[in-house]
Amino acid sequence: MDQNITQVKIRPAIGIARVGNSATEFFAGPESPDRMPEQPGFYKDAAGEVVRELKLNEGGVSEIVWTVRLANKKAAWYQFHLPLDIPEGKSLAPALYGRRNAAVVGADRAKLFTPGTGRTVCPFVDDAPVAAQPGLLDRAALEHCAADAFHPGSEVTWPIRRGTLYTEPFRVRHRAVNDPEPDYGASLTAEKALAPNGPTYAQGPGDLTRWMAAPWQTDAARCRSGYEVLSNQAALPHLSAAAGTWAAAGGDAAAVEDALVGQAVRRAVAETRYSEEEISAGYDERLDPFHEGL
């Protein structure tokens, strides 16, 4: 049998890194899907700081090496009000297609862009059969993401659902380092955004996240906006409970966790939950049992 290596691909094809502020603790990211939840407190160290995913040279990480380049382009990108790949996104007022921080012009706009530097990282894998590992790694990286319609989204927003963004399933089309992106002008309309070789085609560092809201909280709080008319803020969002967009008081939360409780009680709790706007407006002692999770 031919043992020559003819192709090498990095998996997961789309990686989601969880960041934290712990100076000492880390955890290994999932390498297979359908894992059981960790115990409460798993993602915090003894000082209460959030632990990060495994870093270089810890936990036996070694051997295979590649470079990751991160960037933050949000402040220099365009406003985000509606996805530009739905009918409503094609008929916004002209001013809503404009740049963020439009008053910053010329060479000063470079100050809005944080390019970051390349960093070398190393992976490790499960003991699953080799043929199964690529698919498992892809699923494991994405399984706990909010995802759904990506509007606005949590990890990324609507361009991630465009087929033009990929060279194959889950494999984002890369923009070459020597192929700078063109300047799309003072405004970015739907026609420009979706045009061949536009910003929903090849991607460079920071390109996927530059569409996200500033500040980031809107990415979760406004999900589903534009897809339906909401009659009240108690409408159920599509985001998972992990997003923390909604919260219930201690007694209500305990009630719905009871397997014997009826649908009427569950619906009553859903209609009286606290939205993120209410949580952000001020601390409420009734939410104290859940305050750490918010």
Short mmCIF file of the C-alpha atoms (twelve columns), coordinates in Angstrom:
data_MODEL
# 
_entry.id   MODEL 
# 
loop_
_atom_site.group_PDB 
_atom_site.id 
_atom_site.type_symbol 
_atom_site.label_atom_id 
_atom_site.label_alt_id 
_atom_site.label_comp_id 
_atom_site.label_asym_id 
_atom_site.label_seq_id 
_atom_site.Cartn_x 
_atom_site.Cartn_y 
_atom_site.Cartn_z 
_atom_site.pdbx_PDB_model_num 
ATOM 1   C CA . MET A 1   0.000   0.000  0.000  1 
ATOM 2   C CA . ASP A 2   1.287   3.466  -0.922 1 
ATOM 3   C CA . GLN A 3   2.352   5.294  2.253  1 
ATOM 4   C CA . ASN A 4   3.135   8.640  0.631  1 
ATOM 5   C CA . ILE A 5   1.244   11.624 2.067  1 
ATOM 6   C CA . THR A 6   -0.533  13.387 -0.781 1 
ATOM 7   C CA . GLN A 7   -2.678  15.877 1.134  1 
ATOM 8   C CA . VAL A 8   -2.818  17.443 4.587  1 
ATOM 9   C CA . LYS A 9   -5.770  19.436 5.956  1 
ATOM 10  C CA . ILE A 10  -6.142  21.249 9.259  1 
ATOM 11  C CA . ARG A 11  -9.183  20.263 11.318 1 
ATOM 12  C CA . PRO A 12  -11.519 21.542 12.546 1 
ATOM 13  C CA . ALA A 13  -12.136 23.422 9.327  1 
ATOM 14  C CA . ILE A 14  -13.827 26.172 11.356 1 
ATOM 15  C CA . GLY A 15  -12.331 26.553 14.808 1 
ATOM 16  C CA . ILE A 16  -14.010 28.364 17.697 1 
ATOM 17  C CA . ALA A 17  -11.568 29.374 20.459 1 
ATOM 18  C CA . ARG A 18  -12.968 30.175 23.887 1 
ATOM 19  C CA . VAL A 19  -10.995 32.926 25.584 1 
ATOM 20  C CA . GLY A 20  -10.561 33.532 29.302 1 
ATOM 21  C CA . ASN A 21  -8.690  35.733 31.761 1 
ATOM 22  C CA . SER A 22  -7.227  33.045 34.014 1 
ATOM 23  C CA . ALA A 23  -3.459  33.367 34.289 1 
ATOM 24  C CA . THR A 24  -2.883  29.730 35.246 1 
ATOM 25  C CA . GLU A 25  -5.754  27.424 34.263 1 
ATOM 26  C CA . PHE A 26  -6.812  26.025 30.892 1 
ATOM 27  C CA . PHE A 27  -9.055  23.319 29.491 1 
ATOM 28  C CA . ALA A 28  -8.859  21.103 26.427 1 
ATOM 29  C CA . GLY A 29  -11.403 21.963 23.754 1 
ATOM 30  C CA . PRO A 30  -13.756 19.162 22.644 1 
ATOM 31  C CA . GLU A 31  -12.495 16.795 19.969 1 
ATOM 32  C CA . SER A 32  -15.710 14.820 19.562 1 
ATOM 33  C CA . PRO A 33  -19.411 15.794 19.578 1 
ATOM 34  C CA . ASP A 34  -22.209 14.712 21.919 1 
ATOM 35  C CA . ARG A 35  -20.184 15.270 25.077 1 
ATOM 36  C CA . MET A 36  -21.885 15.525 28.453 1 
ATOM 37  C CA . PRO A 37  -21.889 18.984 30.106 1 
ATOM 38  C CA . GLU A 38  -19.061 19.709 32.519 1 
ATOM 39  C CA . GLN A 39  -19.751 20.167 36.218 1 
ATOM 40  C CA . PRO A 40  -20.633 23.676 37.533 1 
ATOM 41  C CA . GLY A 41  -17.477 25.699 38.096 1 
ATOM 42  C CA . PHE A 42  -15.439 23.788 35.510 1 
ATOM 43  C CA . TYR A 43  -14.762 26.905 33.451 1 
ATOM 44  C CA . LYS A 44  -13.471 29.030 36.345 1 
ATOM 45  C CA . ASP A 45  -10.301 28.812 38.408 1 
ATOM 46  C CA . ALA A 46  -9.991  29.110 42.183 1 
ATOM 47  C CA . ALA A 47  -9.947  32.910 41.940 1 
ATOM 48  C CA . GLY A 48  -13.142 32.985 39.885 1 
ATOM 49  C CA . GLU A 49  -11.397 33.873 36.618 1 
ATOM 50  C CA . VAL A 50  -12.616 32.284 33.388 1 
ATOM 51  C CA . VAL A 51  -10.265 29.575 32.130 1 
ATOM 52  C CA . ARG A 52  -9.159  29.538 28.502 1 
ATOM 53  C CA . GLU A 53  -8.713  26.742 26.027 1 
ATOM 54  C CA . LEU A 54  -5.445  24.841 25.904 1 
ATOM 55  C CA . LYS A 55  -2.440  26.957 24.952 1 
ATOM 56  C CA . LEU A 56  0.887   26.140 23.342 1 
ATOM 57  C CA . ASN A 57  3.189   23.680 25.117 1 
ATOM 58  C CA . GLU A 58  0.656   22.722 27.800 1 
ATOM 59  C CA . GLY A 59  -0.936  19.330 28.259 1 
ATOM 60  C CA . GLY A 60  1.418   17.593 25.858 1 
ATOM 61  C CA . VAL A 61  0.536   19.760 22.852 1 
ATOM 62  C CA . SER A 62  3.366   19.438 20.325 1 
ATOM 63  C CA . GLU A 63  4.605   18.257 16.931 1 
ATOM 64  C CA . ILE A 64  2.153   19.620 14.305 1 
ATOM 65  C CA . VAL A 65  2.564   23.375 13.959 1 
ATOM 66  C CA . TRP A 66  0.781   26.131 12.035 1 
ATOM 67  C CA . THR A 67  0.360   29.895 12.297 1 
ATOM 68  C CA . VAL A 68  -2.862  31.679 13.187 1 
ATOM 69  C CA . ARG A 69  -3.368  35.371 12.409 1 
ATOM 70  C CA . LEU A 70  -6.024  37.299 14.303 1 
ATOM 71  C CA . ALA A 71  -7.350  40.769 13.570 1 
ATOM 72  C CA . ASN A 72  -10.092 43.144 14.725 1 
ATOM 73  C CA . LYS A 73  -11.684 45.101 11.869 1 
ATOM 74  C CA . LYS A 74  -15.061 45.967 13.402 1 
ATOM 75  C CA . ALA A 75  -14.422 49.669 14.004 1 
ATOM 76  C CA . ALA A 76  -13.218 50.167 10.424 1 
ATOM 77  C CA . TRP A 77  -15.990 48.165 8.727  1 
ATOM 78  C CA . TYR A 78  -19.551 49.137 7.765  1 
ATOM 79  C CA . GLN A 79  -22.655 49.546 9.917  1 
ATOM 80  C CA . PHE A 80  -24.739 46.465 10.575 1 
ATOM 81  C CA . HIS A 81  -28.511 46.857 10.681 1 
ATOM 82  C CA . LEU A 82  -29.859 43.940 8.645  1 
ATOM 83  C CA . PRO A 83  -28.266 41.060 6.738  1 
ATOM 84  C CA . LEU A 84  -27.681 42.099 3.157  1 
ATOM 85  C CA . ASP A 85  -28.761 38.740 1.745  1 
ATOM 86  C CA . ILE A 86  -32.453 39.103 2.620  1 
ATOM 87  C CA . PRO A 87  -34.949 41.381 0.814  1 
ATOM 88  C CA . GLU A 88  -35.182 43.828 3.728  1 
ATOM 89  C CA . GLY A 89  -31.429 44.370 3.587  1 
ATOM 90  C CA . LYS A 90  -31.641 45.704 0.043  1 
ATOM 91  C CA . SER A 91  -33.916 48.659 0.813  1 
ATOM 92  C CA . LEU A 92  -32.368 50.407 3.806  1 
ATOM 93  C CA . ALA A 93  -31.951 54.164 3.977  1 
ATOM 94  C CA . PRO A 94  -28.673 55.134 2.206  1 
ATOM 95  C CA . ALA A 95  -27.076 56.342 5.437  1 
ATOM 96  C CA . LEU A 96  -27.438 52.892 6.993  1 
ATOM 97  C CA . TYR A 97  -25.017 51.392 4.460  1 
ATOM 98  C CA . GLY A 98  -22.236 53.752 5.558  1 
ATOM 99  C CA . ARG A 99  -18.977 53.100 7.358  1 
ATOM 100 C CA . ARG A 100 -18.605 52.904 11.097 1 
ATOM 101 C CA . ASN A 101 -16.674 55.903 12.458 1 
ATOM 102 C CA . ALA A 102 -17.210 57.695 9.136  1 
ATOM 103 C CA . ALA A 103 -15.758 60.923 10.559 1 
ATOM 104 C CA . VAL A 104 -12.350 59.232 10.697 1 
ATOM 105 C CA . VAL A 105 -10.937 59.584 7.187  1 
ATOM 106 C CA . GLY A 106 -7.793  59.072 5.175  1 
ATOM 107 C CA . ALA A 107 -4.739  57.521 6.765  1 
ATOM 108 C CA . ASP A 108 -6.328  57.864 10.217 1 
ATOM 109 C CA . ARG A 109 -8.714  55.019 9.418  1 
ATOM 110 C CA . ALA A 110 -5.799  52.622 9.766  1 
ATOM 111 C CA . LYS A 111 -5.924  53.385 13.485 1 
ATOM 112 C CA . LEU A 112 -9.356  51.706 13.649 1 
ATOM 113 C CA . PHE A 113 -7.900  48.400 12.499 1 
ATOM 114 C CA . THR A 114 -6.037  46.123 14.916 1 
ATOM 115 C CA . PRO A 115 -4.079  43.740 12.670 1 
ATOM 116 C CA . GLY A 116 -2.562  41.524 15.334 1 
ATOM 117 C CA . THR A 117 0.414   39.260 14.689 1 
ATOM 118 C CA . GLY A 118 0.783   35.630 13.718 1 
ATOM 119 C CA . ARG A 119 1.033   33.076 16.489 1 
ATOM 120 C CA . THR A 120 2.182   29.481 16.233 1 
ATOM 121 C CA . VAL A 121 -0.122  26.879 17.792 1 
ATOM 122 C CA . CYS A 122 -0.193  23.079 18.012 1 
ATOM 123 C CA . PRO A 123 -3.108  20.597 18.148 1 
ATOM 124 C CA . PHE A 124 -3.786  17.134 19.532 1 
ATOM 125 C CA . VAL A 125 -6.400  14.551 18.609 1 
ATOM 126 C CA . ASP A 126 -8.646  11.875 20.094 1 
ATOM 127 C CA . ASP A 127 -8.120  8.145  19.773 1 
ATOM 128 C CA . ALA A 128 -11.007 7.849  17.309 1 
ATOM 129 C CA . PRO A 129 -10.463 5.932  14.053 1 
ATOM 130 C CA . VAL A 130 -8.447  8.026  11.623 1 
ATOM 131 C CA . ALA A 131 -11.194 8.057  8.996  1 
ATOM 132 C CA . ALA A 132 -13.686 9.450  11.528 1 
ATOM 133 C CA . GLN A 133 -11.459 12.137 13.049 1 
ATOM 134 C CA . PRO A 134 -11.966 14.935 10.461 1 
ATOM 135 C CA . GLY A 135 -15.743 14.937 10.748 1 
ATOM 136 C CA . LEU A 136 -15.664 14.583 14.526 1 
ATOM 137 C CA . LEU A 137 -13.296 17.527 14.905 1 
ATOM 138 C CA . ASP A 138 -15.507 19.720 12.703 1 
ATOM 139 C CA . ARG A 139 -18.624 18.815 14.673 1 
ATOM 140 C CA . ALA A 140 -16.948 19.168 18.063 1 
ATOM 141 C CA . ALA A 141 -15.772 22.700 17.317 1 
ATOM 142 C CA . LEU A 142 -19.204 23.905 16.188 1 
ATOM 143 C CA . GLU A 143 -21.667 21.896 18.247 1 
ATOM 144 C CA . HIS A 144 -21.938 24.376 21.129 1 
ATOM 145 C CA . CYS A 145 -22.226 27.473 18.955 1 
ATOM 146 C CA . ALA A 146 -25.501 29.420 18.925 1 
ATOM 147 C CA . ALA A 147 -25.595 29.401 15.101 1 
ATOM 148 C CA . ASP A 148 -29.114 29.036 13.613 1 
ATOM 149 C CA . ALA A 149 -30.015 31.926 11.283 1 
ATOM 150 C CA . PHE A 150 -26.894 33.939 12.198 1 
ATOM 151 C CA . HIS A 151 -28.864 37.115 12.656 1 
ATOM 152 C CA . PRO A 152 -27.205 38.868 14.181 1 
ATOM 153 C CA . GLY A 153 -25.435 35.840 15.684 1 
ATOM 154 C CA . SER A 154 -23.016 35.234 18.515 1 
ATOM 155 C CA . GLU A 155 -19.852 33.710 17.096 1 
ATOM 156 C CA . VAL A 156 -20.299 35.098 13.578 1 
ATOM 157 C CA . THR A 157 -23.130 36.673 11.630 1 
ATOM 158 C CA . TRP A 158 -24.922 36.269 8.298  1 
ATOM 159 C CA . PRO A 159 -21.996 36.055 5.776  1 
ATOM 160 C CA . ILE A 160 -21.101 32.652 7.252  1 
ATOM 161 C CA . ARG A 161 -24.244 31.211 5.657  1 
ATOM 162 C CA . ARG A 162 -23.180 32.283 2.137  1 
ATOM 163 C CA . GLY A 163 -21.978 29.407 -0.028 1 
ATOM 164 C CA . THR A 164 -19.520 31.727 -1.782 1 
ATOM 165 C CA . LEU A 165 -17.517 31.877 1.444  1 
ATOM 166 C CA . TYR A 166 -16.381 28.256 1.146  1 
ATOM 167 C CA . THR A 167 -14.191 26.105 -1.059 1 
ATOM 168 C CA . GLU A 168 -15.794 22.930 0.366  1 
ATOM 169 C CA . PRO A 169 -18.059 22.114 3.332  1 
ATOM 170 C CA . PHE A 170 -16.868 24.056 6.408  1 
ATOM 171 C CA . ARG A 171 -13.659 25.159 4.645  1 
ATOM 172 C CA . VAL A 172 -13.546 28.975 4.465  1 
ATOM 173 C CA . ARG A 173 -12.095 30.440 1.273  1 
ATOM 174 C CA . HIS A 174 -8.825  32.204 2.179  1 
ATOM 175 C CA . ARG A 175 -7.638  35.505 0.757  1 
ATOM 176 C CA . ALA A 176 -3.962  35.358 -0.164 1 
ATOM 177 C CA . VAL A 177 -1.621  37.610 1.800  1 
ATOM 178 C CA . ASN A 178 -0.485  39.298 -1.439 1 
ATOM 179 C CA . ASP A 179 -4.096  39.903 -2.576 1 
ATOM 180 C CA . PRO A 180 -5.329  42.952 -0.616 1 
ATOM 181 C CA . GLU A 181 -9.053  43.527 -0.402 1 
ATOM 182 C CA . PRO A 182 -10.367 46.446 -2.471 1 
ATOM 183 C CA . ASP A 183 -11.864 49.543 -0.901 1 
ATOM 184 C CA . TYR A 184 -15.646 49.248 -1.250 1 
ATOM 185 C CA . GLY A 185 -16.167 52.983 -0.866 1 
ATOM 186 C CA . ALA A 186 -18.113 55.096 1.600  1 
ATOM 187 C CA . SER A 187 -21.045 52.677 1.708  1 
ATOM 188 C CA . LEU A 188 -21.540 48.939 1.320  1 
ATOM 189 C CA . THR A 189 -24.837 48.085 -0.340 1 
ATOM 190 C CA . ALA A 190 -26.286 44.610 -0.746 1 
ATOM 191 C CA . GLU A 191 -25.179 44.587 -4.376 1 
ATOM 192 C CA . LYS A 192 -21.571 45.268 -3.428 1 
ATOM 193 C CA . ALA A 193 -21.607 42.838 -0.521 1 
ATOM 194 C CA . LEU A 194 -22.874 39.924 -2.617 1 
ATOM 195 C CA . ALA A 195 -20.995 40.690 -5.831 1 
ATOM 196 C CA . PRO A 196 -18.465 38.147 -7.158 1 
ATOM 197 C CA . ASN A 197 -15.141 38.456 -5.331 1 
ATOM 198 C CA . GLY A 198 -16.720 40.865 -2.863 1 
ATOM 199 C CA . PRO A 199 -16.543 40.659 0.958  1 
ATOM 200 C CA . THR A 200 -18.592 37.452 1.096  1 
ATOM 201 C CA . TYR A 201 -16.013 35.528 -0.944 1 
ATOM 202 C CA . ALA A 202 -12.339 35.126 0.090  1 
ATOM 203 C CA . GLN A 203 -11.602 35.943 3.728  1 
ATOM 204 C CA . GLY A 204 -8.583  37.313 5.565  1 
ATOM 205 C CA . PRO A 205 -7.852  37.748 9.303  1 
ATOM 206 C CA . GLY A 206 -10.716 39.586 11.015 1 
ATOM 207 C CA . ASP A 207 -13.037 39.444 8.000  1 
ATOM 208 C CA . LEU A 208 -15.594 37.049 9.499  1 
ATOM 209 C CA . THR A 209 -16.091 39.006 12.727 1 
ATOM 210 C CA . ARG A 210 -15.930 42.565 11.336 1 
ATOM 211 C CA . TRP A 211 -19.651 42.401 10.507 1 
ATOM 212 C CA . MET A 212 -20.561 41.877 14.150 1 
ATOM 213 C CA . ALA A 213 -22.258 44.517 16.256 1 
ATOM 214 C CA . ALA A 214 -20.367 47.095 18.265 1 
ATOM 215 C CA . PRO A 215 -20.832 46.685 21.186 1 
ATOM 216 C CA . TRP A 216 -21.018 42.897 20.914 1 
ATOM 217 C CA . GLN A 217 -24.089 42.442 23.168 1 
ATOM 218 C CA . THR A 218 -26.434 43.348 20.322 1 
ATOM 219 C CA . ASP A 219 -25.326 40.255 18.424 1 
ATOM 220 C CA . ALA A 220 -27.280 38.145 20.902 1 
ATOM 221 C CA . ALA A 221 -29.913 40.544 22.223 1 
ATOM 222 C CA . ARG A 222 -31.306 41.405 18.779 1 
ATOM 223 C CA . CYS A 223 -31.316 37.935 17.232 1 
ATOM 224 C CA . ARG A 224 -34.357 37.315 14.998 1 
ATOM 225 C CA . SER A 225 -34.807 41.065 14.497 1 
ATOM 226 C CA . GLY A 226 -36.113 41.657 10.992 1 
ATOM 227 C CA . TYR A 227 -37.433 38.145 10.429 1 
ATOM 228 C CA . GLU A 228 -40.722 38.620 12.216 1 
ATOM 229 C CA . VAL A 229 -42.684 41.278 14.084 1 
ATOM 230 C CA . LEU A 230 -42.298 40.725 17.805 1 
ATOM 231 C CA . SER A 231 -45.356 41.599 19.852 1 
ATOM 232 C CA . ASN A 232 -43.434 41.727 23.122 1 
ATOM 233 C CA . GLN A 233 -39.974 41.165 24.572 1 
ATOM 234 C CA . ALA A 234 -41.011 37.819 26.063 1 
ATOM 235 C CA . ALA A 235 -41.005 36.199 22.617 1 
ATOM 236 C CA . LEU A 236 -38.787 33.158 22.619 1 
ATOM 237 C CA . PRO A 237 -35.425 33.725 20.913 1 
ATOM 238 C CA . HIS A 238 -33.710 30.973 18.946 1 
ATOM 239 C CA . LEU A 239 -30.477 31.270 20.925 1 
ATOM 240 C CA . SER A 240 -29.510 28.528 23.339 1 
ATOM 241 C CA . ALA A 241 -29.701 28.984 27.088 1 
ATOM 242 C CA . ALA A 242 -25.909 29.300 27.174 1 
ATOM 243 C CA . ALA A 243 -26.163 32.711 25.520 1 
ATOM 244 C CA . GLY A 244 -27.661 34.225 28.675 1 
ATOM 245 C CA . THR A 245 -30.039 36.405 26.678 1 
ATOM 246 C CA . TRP A 246 -32.863 35.646 29.074 1 
ATOM 247 C CA . ALA A 247 -33.008 34.822 32.771 1 
ATOM 248 C CA . ALA A 248 -35.659 33.655 35.204 1 
ATOM 249 C CA . ALA A 249 -35.924 34.270 38.938 1 
ATOM 250 C CA . GLY A 250 -34.798 31.425 41.201 1 
ATOM 251 C CA . GLY A 251 -38.215 29.980 41.986 1 
ATOM 252 C CA . ASP A 252 -39.352 30.114 38.374 1 
ATOM 253 C CA . ALA A 253 -36.190 28.428 37.141 1 
ATOM 254 C CA . ALA A 254 -36.536 25.637 39.687 1 
ATOM 255 C CA . ALA A 255 -40.160 25.129 38.665 1 
ATOM 256 C CA . VAL A 256 -39.442 24.522 34.989 1 
ATOM 257 C CA . GLU A 257 -36.649 22.090 35.882 1 
ATOM 258 C CA . ASP A 258 -39.264 19.887 37.541 1 
ATOM 259 C CA . ALA A 259 -40.031 17.064 35.124 1 
ATOM 260 C CA . LEU A 260 -43.636 16.921 36.355 1 
ATOM 261 C CA . VAL A 261 -44.497 20.572 35.742 1 
ATOM 262 C CA . GLY A 262 -47.109 21.179 33.053 1 
ATOM 263 C CA . GLN A 263 -46.826 23.140 29.821 1 
ATOM 264 C CA . ALA A 264 -48.977 25.960 31.203 1 
ATOM 265 C CA . VAL A 265 -46.443 26.641 33.958 1 
ATOM 266 C CA . ARG A 266 -43.528 26.492 31.523 1 
ATOM 267 C CA . ARG A 267 -45.233 28.958 29.194 1 
ATOM 268 C CA . ALA A 268 -46.028 31.324 32.079 1 
ATOM 269 C CA . VAL A 269 -42.373 31.376 33.122 1 
ATOM 270 C CA . ALA A 270 -41.263 31.969 29.512 1 
ATOM 271 C CA . GLU A 271 -43.572 34.968 29.236 1 
ATOM 272 C CA . THR A 272 -42.274 36.598 32.417 1 
ATOM 273 C CA . ARG A 273 -38.534 36.071 31.987 1 
ATOM 274 C CA . TYR A 274 -36.084 38.929 32.138 1 
ATOM 275 C CA . SER A 275 -34.680 40.080 28.813 1 
ATOM 276 C CA . GLU A 276 -31.040 41.090 28.400 1 
ATOM 277 C CA . GLU A 277 -32.113 44.735 28.290 1 
ATOM 278 C CA . GLU A 278 -33.761 44.376 31.705 1 
ATOM 279 C CA . ILE A 279 -30.766 42.522 33.116 1 
ATOM 280 C CA . SER A 280 -28.383 45.215 31.843 1 
ATOM 281 C CA . ALA A 281 -30.539 48.007 33.264 1 
ATOM 282 C CA . GLY A 282 -29.744 47.099 36.849 1 
ATOM 283 C CA . TYR A 283 -29.105 44.337 39.319 1 
ATOM 284 C CA . ASP A 284 -32.173 42.523 40.646 1 
ATOM 285 C CA . GLU A 285 -31.768 40.443 43.797 1 
ATOM 286 C CA . ARG A 286 -34.298 37.931 42.478 1 
ATOM 287 C CA . LEU A 287 -31.720 36.996 39.842 1 
ATOM 288 C CA . ASP A 288 -28.961 36.441 42.403 1 
ATOM 289 C CA . PRO A 289 -28.822 32.632 42.056 1 
ATOM 290 C CA . PHE A 290 -28.083 33.126 38.360 1 
ATOM 291 C CA . HIS A 291 -25.909 36.236 38.530 1 
ATOM 292 C CA . GLU A 292 -22.642 34.354 37.955 1 
ATOM 293 C CA . GLY A 293 -23.971 32.866 34.754 1 
ATOM 294 C CA . LEU A 294 -25.038 36.195 33.269 1 
# 
